Amino acid sequence: MAVLSESGVELLPHQIVLRPLVTEKGTHLSEKLNTYTFKVHMLADKESIRKAVEELWSVRVVDVRTQRRVGKTRRHKMRAGQRSDWKKALVKLHEEDRIAFF
Amino acid sequence: MTSATDDAQTETPEAEKPRELNLGVKVTDSGPCRKHIAITVPRADIDWFYEQELDGLIDSAVVPGFRAGHVPQKLVERRFKKELGDQVRQKILVQSLDQVARDQKIDPINEPEIDVENLVIPEEGDFEYEFSVEVRPQFDLPNYKGLSIKRPVRDISDADVARAQDRFLLQYGTLTEREGAAQAGDWIQISGEFKREGRPIGSFPRTGVRILPKLRFQDAELDGFDKLMVGVTKGETRETQVVVSSEATNLELRGEKVDVTFHVHDVMVRKVPELDTRFLTRLGFESEEELKDAVKSALERQLKHEQRQSARRQVVEQITESATWELPEGAVRRQVENAMRRDILEMQQAGYTMQEIRSRENALRQQAISSTRQALKEHFVLDKIATAEEIQVTDSDLEHEIRVMAEQMGENPRRVRARMRRSGMIENLEAEVRERKAIDLIFDAATYTDVPTPAKHDDDTEAVSVSVCGDTAAPVAAESTEEGDEE
């Protein structure tokens, strides 16, 4: 199921959810709060993330929170550079649902 | 097997006693000194090893996004699946092999033939693997205590001392040309050719020899050399025949008669300097009596050496006499191959073509097999005696051996030791010392019967480093030794 973003770009579920963020903090959130963290497409909104996660893992999403992460500045020799901005989504599932990343 | 376990134990001192595995073992004989072993490791033991490895890995695994020691177990299992599997397999193999060797009293002489890379521990169920290994031959120790050994003894008479002294002094003599015909004991410069049925098969360049009753070539002996040469003068030629030895390297010529032509280039007589104070001082002696004593003690040392050699020969003969048990064929094959490689390399260096080498290969192999079998039997029997008598080789024994070797080679003992460690020869040295100690023990417990043996005089034989068959080997002994210098 394709989702139309605010900008009018049509994104498929696997284009919205780019990858799960498997980190110590993410693992802690998933274990304690049943909340999973993902790197998502910059143009994806909360609604499209909800629909994509529900479709990809067949779960019920209770809440979606997003963060726009500004890319860090990096310097190579005398030249300053910029890493890309990215979007992180924290998806809380219904208490009976689980996602096994590992 | 044992050493690998020792290493594992040193690495993890906290694991004081290794876990006793509940192994299923089936040992069958699959040939002389060869066992086929099938081992089953139960699932519970595999799981135990897996958990041990996993615990260790969880504490040290480095995964991006996690602090060390905070990585979830499932993630570690997934990310390090291959490493975990390899380590568990290795530990199970080492420990199970060690336990089997201990419990089943298997004494392997080489590494078991296991294709470790292709062994896979199943996800579920028991782990089964099998292999073959060569073991030490099982045999009852022959009686080695109170062996009866014949000891060659003889009195060193004044005449013996005088003869040895003459021989010793002869090397300091000067050669002067003889006027007229050669006499027995003179030195002559000869060159020569060997022919068989008129066809030349070899020659030798100008060489100095003494006119003695026997002339010994590398592969033949000429009796009556003195009769042939007495009366010869410079520029003359003498012809005779020799029979090639049955041990000659050239198979075709073994036992054949070969014509020899000697060309005499020079006839010389050796004059020994007068035994005055000046000459004695040059030799390092103060008086003639001192020289006599030194010669006598050298003769005594030679007798001792002869006695030891003869005793060793008799001991080895007696203890391997009843050794009719079978030898591990793999070990025999390996030793024979090593000996063959060494011989072939030597022949290549001596300039033989591959075709010539191939034509001799079978004869060499036969020779190598019989000598290797005897050597291995000696080794196994002496090793068992050493084990029965709890003979140990200490570090100081090895140090002493290395120091003696270094002195003989004129090298630094540290360098010799380092080289031996690098090439793995130190184990061989250890085995040799152990065998020697075992033989010493047999000597101590033996009963000796003195057998008067006349001294073997090599005074009647002159040797030249020349082969009749035309494939002269490099002389092992130095020139002075060839001349019969025993001091």
XYZ file of C-alpha atoms in Angstrom:
589
model
C 0.000 0.000 0.000
C 1.515 3.239 -1.105
C 1.199 6.266 1.171
C 1.009 9.830 -0.142
C 3.222 12.119 1.919
C 2.446 15.778 2.639
C 4.669 16.783 -0.226
C 2.671 14.616 -2.536
C 5.437 11.981 -3.007
C 4.107 8.445 -3.037
C 6.152 6.133 -0.701
C 5.917 2.378 -0.219
C 6.144 0.919 3.345
C 9.721 -0.308 2.850
C 10.677 3.146 1.554
C 9.222 4.771 4.652
C 10.816 2.529 7.292
C 14.483 2.459 6.306
C 15.864 0.305 9.152
C 15.325 -0.448 12.804
C 17.812 1.282 15.147
C 19.348 -1.530 17.176
C 21.099 0.322 20.005
C 21.356 -0.052 23.744
C 18.797 2.708 24.273
C 16.479 1.323 21.594
C 16.666 -2.157 23.089
C 15.865 -0.720 26.513
C 12.824 1.138 25.126
C 11.535 -1.936 23.343
C 11.871 -4.099 26.442
C 10.426 -1.645 28.963
C 7.937 0.433 26.953
C 7.239 -1.750 23.921
C 8.475 1.177 21.825
C 10.620 0.516 18.782
C 12.945 2.986 17.091
C 13.414 3.256 13.325
C 15.268 5.386 10.867
C 12.549 6.617 8.503
C 12.272 8.610 5.280
C 12.648 12.365 5.777
C 9.324 13.017 3.968
C 7.352 10.379 5.912
C 4.835 11.700 8.431
C 3.526 10.039 11.587
C 0.473 8.664 9.886
C 2.400 7.095 7.014
C 4.929 5.622 9.502
C 2.066 4.126 11.516
C 0.558 2.559 8.406
C 3.941 1.282 7.142
C 4.859 -0.368 10.482
C 1.392 -1.906 10.805
C 1.692 -3.324 7.312
C 5.280 -4.524 7.498
C 5.064 -6.328 10.899
C 1.280 -6.877 11.183
C 1.063 -5.131 14.527
C -1.166 -2.438 16.062
C 0.534 0.925 16.530
C -0.598 2.960 19.526
C 1.589 6.027 19.121
C 4.227 7.491 16.827
C 6.691 10.188 17.795
C 9.257 11.557 15.359
C 12.492 13.496 15.565
C 14.353 15.337 12.806
C 18.026 14.748 13.470
C 20.257 17.418 12.028
C 23.352 15.973 10.353
C 26.632 16.569 12.139
C 29.264 18.867 10.625
C 32.372 16.985 9.671
C 35.688 18.309 8.371
C 38.019 16.632 5.928
C 41.386 18.411 5.897
C 40.545 22.100 5.263
C 37.082 21.438 3.952
C 34.000 21.543 6.159
C 31.204 19.117 5.333
C 27.779 18.154 6.532
C 26.202 14.786 7.112
C 22.661 14.400 5.874
C 19.737 15.173 8.151
C 17.662 12.141 9.015
C 14.403 11.292 10.697
C 13.941 8.976 13.654
C 10.608 7.491 14.633
C 9.667 5.989 18.017
C 6.731 3.672 17.492
C 4.766 2.436 20.504
C 2.888 -0.801 19.895
C -0.178 -2.296 21.446
C 0.846 -4.105 24.594
C 0.017 -7.485 23.070
C 2.189 -6.929 20.013
C 5.947 -7.395 19.697
C 8.588 -7.043 16.948
C 11.604 -9.345 17.012
C 14.529 -7.636 15.338
C 17.107 -10.127 16.512
C 46.293 -33.806 22.206
C 47.736 -33.272 25.651
C 49.648 -30.142 24.776
C 46.582 -28.415 23.337
C 44.747 -29.076 26.573
C 47.647 -27.821 28.596
C 47.532 -24.569 26.659
C 43.817 -24.230 27.204
C 44.327 -24.769 30.912
C 47.074 -22.176 31.122
C 44.870 -19.658 29.365
C 41.987 -20.100 31.779
C 43.433 -20.825 35.192
C 40.026 -20.212 36.803
C 38.727 -23.348 35.089
C 40.627 -25.500 37.548
C 39.261 -28.858 36.553
C 37.934 -29.418 33.041
C 34.364 -30.656 32.819
C 34.096 -34.425 32.610
C 32.154 -35.140 29.430
C 29.556 -37.852 29.135
C 31.038 -39.258 25.962
C 29.966 -42.268 24.003
C 33.151 -43.881 22.667
C 33.576 -46.800 20.310
C 37.123 -47.969 19.635
C 37.847 -50.553 16.956
C 41.110 -51.901 15.558
C 41.587 -50.873 11.953
C 45.015 -52.297 11.255
C 48.343 -52.857 12.972
C 48.798 -50.141 15.628
C 45.814 -48.311 14.208
C 42.536 -47.516 15.954
C 39.288 -46.219 14.575
C 37.475 -44.138 17.163
C 33.867 -42.941 17.022
C 32.907 -40.329 19.626
C 29.440 -39.054 20.520
C 29.216 -35.816 22.497
C 25.789 -35.471 24.177
C 23.677 -32.335 23.634
C 23.913 -31.340 27.311
C 27.693 -31.060 27.051
C 27.501 -29.088 23.798
C 25.049 -26.663 25.413
C 27.308 -26.270 28.438
C 30.280 -25.349 26.244
C 28.064 -23.035 24.201
C 26.893 -21.177 27.290
C 30.430 -20.881 28.616
C 31.618 -19.367 25.353
C 28.581 -17.107 25.100
C 29.068 -15.771 28.625
C 32.642 -14.929 27.808
C 31.665 -13.281 24.552
C 28.854 -11.184 26.040
C 31.323 -9.554 28.398
C 33.754 -8.643 25.659
C 31.701 -8.258 22.444
C 31.937 -4.851 20.772
C 28.797 -3.918 18.792
C 28.060 -0.386 17.481
C 25.288 1.261 19.521
C 26.108 -0.711 22.682
C 28.597 -0.323 25.475
C 30.882 -3.320 25.984
C 29.147 -5.876 28.181
C 25.674 -4.418 27.506
C 24.911 -6.197 24.233
C 21.777 -8.352 24.432
C 22.507 -12.090 24.377
C 20.363 -12.725 21.315
C 22.181 -10.069 19.328
C 25.566 -11.555 20.320
C 24.386 -15.013 19.314
C 23.242 -13.757 15.936
C 26.215 -11.545 15.142
C 28.917 -13.975 16.347
C 27.275 -17.201 15.287
C 30.280 -18.457 13.261
C 32.919 -17.486 15.832
C 30.896 -19.071 18.621
C 30.418 -22.249 16.609
C 34.147 -22.507 15.800
C 35.221 -21.981 19.387
C 32.707 -24.438 20.794
C 33.774 -27.026 18.200
C 37.436 -26.570 19.001
C 36.932 -26.837 22.753
C 34.730 -29.899 22.418
C 37.261 -31.587 20.120
C 40.255 -30.856 22.325
C 38.568 -31.928 25.503
C 36.854 -34.990 24.100
C 40.082 -36.202 22.452
C 42.005 -35.652 25.635
C 39.414 -37.468 27.720
C 39.253 -40.391 25.286
C 43.051 -40.714 25.237
C 43.047 -40.720 29.045
C 40.072 -42.998 29.660
C 40.737 -45.498 26.904
C 44.508 -45.466 27.537
C 45.246 -44.658 23.926
C 48.808 -43.563 23.307
C 48.832 -41.865 19.897
C 52.066 -41.358 18.017
C 50.743 -38.752 15.631
C 47.913 -36.269 15.272
C 44.512 -37.907 14.699
C 43.323 -37.706 11.109
C 40.383 -35.323 11.553
C 39.120 -32.880 8.961
C 38.326 -30.209 11.555
C 37.081 -27.649 9.023
C 34.372 -29.957 7.732
C 33.063 -30.977 11.138
C 29.780 -29.233 11.944
C 28.121 -29.256 15.328
C 24.393 -29.787 14.720
C 21.823 -27.243 15.954
C 19.999 -30.019 17.740
C 20.905 -33.479 18.936
C 24.251 -35.072 19.761
C 27.495 -34.363 17.943
C 29.142 -37.416 16.450
C 32.551 -37.639 14.816
C 35.039 -40.346 14.009
C 38.682 -40.615 13.047
C 41.647 -42.973 12.824
C 44.835 -42.653 14.770
C 48.119 -44.526 14.965
C 49.060 -45.742 18.407
C 52.171 -47.104 19.999
C 52.520 -50.848 19.501
C 51.406 -52.917 22.465
C 53.966 -55.470 23.522
C 55.393 -57.061 26.623
C 58.706 -55.614 27.657
C 61.539 -58.015 26.945
C 63.820 -58.879 29.798
C 66.302 -56.055 29.964
C 67.758 -56.528 33.411
C 70.765 -58.711 33.906
C 71.482 -59.096 30.199
C 74.653 -60.945 29.477
C 77.034 -58.804 27.489
C 80.347 -59.889 26.070
C 82.907 -57.205 26.705
C 85.923 -57.131 24.446
C 89.015 -56.732 26.604
C 92.689 -56.685 25.867
C 95.828 -55.614 27.578
C 97.460 -52.613 26.075
C 100.996 -53.848 25.721
C 104.119 -51.799 25.258
C 104.206 -53.007 21.661
C 100.689 -51.598 21.080
C 101.743 -48.274 22.567
C 104.887 -48.238 20.460
C 102.896 -48.989 17.285
C 100.342 -46.289 18.053
C 103.127 -43.837 18.848
C 104.812 -44.569 15.527
C 101.515 -43.992 13.748
C 101.042 -40.746 15.637
C 104.499 -39.481 14.862
C 104.279 -40.483 11.230
C 101.938 -37.587 10.501
C 104.717 -35.159 11.461
C 107.138 -36.830 9.064
C 108.390 -35.211 5.882
C 108.174 -36.845 2.466
C 111.332 -37.183 0.469
C 111.780 -38.765 -2.910
C 113.031 -42.330 -2.900
C 115.938 -43.265 -5.017
C 115.075 -46.449 -6.848
C 112.171 -48.865 -6.466
C 109.322 -48.526 -3.981
C 109.247 -50.641 -0.834
C 106.398 -51.650 1.455
C 105.274 -48.721 3.597
C 106.400 -46.080 1.098
C 104.132 -43.315 -0.159
C 103.300 -43.148 -3.846
C 101.407 -40.622 -5.951
C 99.061 -42.495 -8.289
C 96.252 -41.803 -10.712
C 94.183 -44.454 -12.421
C 91.364 -45.725 -14.629
C 88.672 -48.339 -14.173
C 87.509 -50.452 -17.099
C 84.941 -53.169 -17.466
C 85.275 -55.458 -20.431
C 87.553 -52.912 -22.040
C 85.054 -50.084 -21.643
C 86.176 -47.217 -19.355
C 83.784 -46.683 -16.421
C 85.706 -44.159 -14.376
C 89.031 -42.695 -13.344
C 90.602 -40.885 -10.447
C 93.094 -38.013 -10.367
C 96.541 -37.973 -8.748
C 96.222 -39.168 -5.162
C 98.760 -39.946 -2.454
C 98.570 -43.475 -0.977
C 100.775 -45.629 1.225
C 101.873 -49.031 0.058
C 100.048 -51.352 2.446
C 98.653 -54.878 1.976
C 95.123 -53.581 1.298
C 93.818 -50.623 -0.690
C 90.231 -49.759 0.108
C 88.081 -47.850 -2.390
C 84.643 -46.527 -1.453
C 83.015 -49.533 -3.074
C 85.742 -52.148 -3.482
C 88.815 -53.576 -1.788
C 92.100 -54.499 -3.389
C 94.097 -57.196 -1.574
C 97.812 -57.502 -2.240
C 98.299 -53.845 -3.076
C 101.756 -54.011 -1.501
C 102.767 -56.985 -3.660
C 101.530 -55.119 -6.710
C 103.401 -51.939 -5.925
C 106.648 -53.048 -4.261
C 109.419 -52.534 -6.755
C 107.546 -49.934 -8.800
C 109.401 -46.843 -9.941
C 108.319 -43.375 -11.010
C 106.519 -43.359 -14.393
C 105.611 -47.061 -14.341
C 102.118 -48.525 -14.725
C 100.537 -51.475 -12.902
C 97.344 -53.324 -13.759
C 95.070 -55.524 -11.654
C 91.434 -56.420 -10.997
C 89.032 -55.597 -8.146
C 85.601 -56.962 -7.281
C 82.946 -54.295 -6.690
C 81.231 -54.571 -3.301
C 77.660 -55.874 -3.066
C 76.740 -52.642 -1.267
C 77.840 -50.398 -4.160
C 75.371 -47.726 -5.241
C 75.626 -48.809 -8.873
C 73.382 -51.858 -9.052
C 74.741 -53.088 -12.390
C 78.323 -53.286 -11.159
C 77.679 -54.993 -7.827
C 79.898 -58.079 -7.515
C 81.469 -57.474 -10.952
C 85.178 -57.642 -11.723
C 86.692 -54.344 -12.831
C 90.145 -53.780 -14.375
C 92.244 -51.115 -12.671
C 95.291 -49.382 -14.132
C 97.518 -47.416 -11.763
C 99.977 -44.809 -13.084
C 102.751 -44.113 -10.592
C 103.837 -40.460 -10.606
C 106.088 -40.330 -7.560
C 107.639 -42.680 -5.023
C 108.397 -41.153 -1.657
C 109.506 -42.155 1.769
C 108.354 -40.471 4.934
C 111.019 -39.580 7.447
C 109.916 -39.140 11.035
C 111.775 -36.356 12.843
C 113.995 -37.380 15.705
C 112.203 -37.471 19.027
C 114.270 -34.785 20.757
C 113.266 -32.160 23.337
C 112.457 -29.590 20.673
C 110.104 -31.879 18.777
C 108.493 -33.054 22.031
C 107.910 -29.424 23.080
C 106.307 -28.764 19.681
C 103.952 -31.672 20.331
C 103.162 -30.266 23.789
C 105.002 -32.884 25.856
C 107.887 -32.496 28.258
C 109.336 -35.977 28.002
C 109.063 -39.141 25.971
C 107.405 -40.832 28.943
C 104.647 -38.218 28.908
C 104.050 -38.827 25.200
C 103.854 -42.581 25.853
C 101.316 -42.004 28.640
C 99.198 -39.811 26.370
C 99.262 -42.433 23.625
C 98.375 -45.156 26.123
C 95.453 -43.192 27.540
C 94.208 -42.568 23.991
C 94.314 -46.318 23.346
C 92.411 -46.922 26.581
C 89.765 -44.403 25.531
C 89.442 -46.159 22.186
C 89.000 -49.479 23.947
C 86.287 -48.006 26.160
C 84.537 -46.596 23.090
C 84.802 -49.946 21.373
C 83.395 -51.692 24.452
C 80.469 -49.308 24.643
C 79.701 -49.648 20.950
C 79.843 -53.415 21.169
C 77.677 -53.429 24.326
C 75.100 -51.194 22.672
C 75.002 -53.439 19.635
C 74.465 -56.492 21.807
C 71.829 -54.824 23.988
C 69.826 -53.621 20.999
C 70.100 -57.050 19.409
C 68.900 -58.783 22.560
C 66.001 -56.492 23.353
C 64.658 -56.408 19.804
C 65.189 -60.132 19.272
C 61.712 -61.042 20.485
C 60.107 -57.977 18.900
C 57.875 -59.713 16.401
C 54.989 -57.284 16.945
C 53.782 -55.168 14.079
C 54.848 -51.588 13.582
C 52.574 -48.647 12.741
C 52.767 -48.641 8.964
C 52.085 -44.900 8.695
C 55.069 -44.100 10.895
C 57.280 -46.492 8.897
C 56.107 -44.905 5.643
C 56.751 -41.383 6.883
C 60.239 -42.253 8.134
C 61.066 -44.057 4.886
C 59.836 -41.112 2.840
C 61.988 -38.750 4.898
C 65.038 -40.965 4.409
C 64.282 -41.272 0.678
C 63.899 -37.527 0.258
C 67.233 -37.010 1.994
C 68.980 -39.604 -0.208
C 67.451 -38.254 -3.407
C 68.404 -34.709 -2.506
C 71.973 -35.830 -1.901
C 72.028 -37.605 -5.276
C 70.635 -34.531 -7.014
C 73.326 -32.422 -5.411
C 75.910 -34.945 -6.575
C 74.774 -34.309 -10.154
C 72.696 -37.422 -10.940
C 69.999 -37.128 -13.582
C 66.387 -37.852 -12.605
C 66.470 -40.996 -14.745
C 69.469 -42.368 -12.869
C 67.856 -41.514 -9.558
C 64.620 -43.223 -10.538
C 66.465 -46.370 -11.553
C 67.955 -46.606 -8.040
C 64.883 -45.518 -6.168
C 63.524 -49.019 -5.507
C 66.811 -50.330 -4.191
C 67.129 -47.293 -1.923
C 63.573 -47.767 -0.725
C 64.137 -51.423 0.206
C 67.232 -50.470 2.135
C 65.424 -47.605 3.871
C 62.443 -49.786 4.840
C 64.515 -52.453 6.574
C 66.713 -49.974 8.436
C 63.720 -47.838 9.426
C 61.842 -50.852 10.790
C 64.791 -51.820 12.965
C 65.292 -48.226 14.149
C 61.610 -47.850 15.051
C 61.607 -51.130 16.961
C 64.639 -49.981 18.922
C 62.925 -46.686 19.618
C 59.668 -48.249 20.860
C 61.390 -50.780 23.091
C 63.778 -48.236 24.611
C 60.937 -45.757 25.049
C 58.879 -48.338 26.916
C 61.846 -49.199 29.127
C 62.344 -45.478 29.822
C 58.670 -45.155 30.767
C 58.766 -48.265 32.949
C 61.844 -46.966 34.750
C 60.408 -43.436 34.947
C 63.404 -41.965 33.187
C 63.077 -38.207 32.794
C 65.115 -35.820 30.707
C 65.794 -32.693 32.710
C 66.547 -29.237 31.370
C 70.110 -29.536 32.602
C 70.550 -32.758 30.544
C 69.450 -30.910 27.431
C 71.630 -27.914 28.266
C 74.631 -30.205 28.649
C 73.939 -31.883 25.297
C 73.521 -28.544 23.548
C 76.736 -27.232 25.100
C 78.670 -30.299 23.899
C 77.187 -29.947 20.402
C 78.007 -26.243 20.324
C 81.595 -26.954 21.354
C 81.964 -29.526 18.603
C 80.561 -27.139 16.013
C 82.477 -24.176 17.377
C 79.287 -22.172 17.819
C 77.549 -20.284 20.549
C 75.316 -22.630 22.639
C 72.527 -20.043 22.581
C 72.533 -20.000 18.812
C 72.513 -23.805 18.598
C 69.638 -23.962 21.078
C 67.621 -21.339 19.177
C 68.153 -23.145 15.873
C 67.093 -26.467 17.365
C 63.958 -24.946 18.853
C 63.061 -23.362 15.529
C 63.478 -26.566 13.564
C 61.758 -28.719 16.207
C 64.937 -30.777 16.702
C 64.850 -30.252 20.444
C 62.195 -32.996 20.800
C 64.428 -35.363 18.851
C 67.341 -34.531 21.108
C 65.177 -35.148 24.148
C 64.120 -38.549 22.797
C 67.735 -39.406 22.036
C 68.899 -38.501 25.540
C 66.033 -40.510 27.005
C 67.000 -43.555 24.939
C 70.625 -43.158 25.914
C 69.668 -43.039 29.590
C 67.611 -46.211 29.108
C 70.602 -47.943 27.539
C 72.832 -46.769 30.383
C 70.370 -48.287 32.803
C 70.519 -51.582 30.925
C 74.300 -51.412 30.980
C 74.284 -50.890 34.752
C 72.083 -53.920 35.327
C 73.895 -56.154 32.825
C 76.381 -58.868 33.619
C 79.576 -58.631 31.683
C 81.745 -61.447 30.467
C 85.197 -60.406 29.424
C 86.198 -61.777 26.055
C 89.812 -61.281 25.116
C 89.802 -59.660 21.714
C 92.928 -58.878 19.782
C 93.293 -55.287 18.690
C 92.119 -54.522 15.214
C 95.017 -53.034 13.385
C 94.164 -50.854 10.490
C 97.875 -50.655 9.753
C 97.482 -52.963 6.796
C 94.790 -50.950 5.013
C 95.038 -47.728 3.064
C 91.806 -45.964 2.117
C 91.159 -43.597 -0.777
C 88.062 -41.473 -1.399
C 87.564 -42.962 -4.833
C 84.635 -44.968 -6.137
C 85.241 -47.708 -8.662
C 81.771 -47.204 -10.117
C 82.562 -43.584 -10.826
C 80.191 -41.931 -8.351
C 82.555 -40.843 -5.624
C 80.834 -39.520 -2.519
C 82.352 -36.620 -0.606
C 84.536 -38.009 2.190
C 82.972 -37.550 5.584
C 86.223 -37.807 7.518
C 88.991 -35.275 7.224
C 92.295 -36.116 5.541
C 94.121 -36.697 8.796
C 91.586 -39.352 9.814
C 92.058 -41.198 6.567
C 95.691 -41.601 7.308
C 94.831 -43.617 10.374
C 95.481 -40.881 12.902
C 93.698 -42.043 16.003
C 94.925 -39.490 18.468
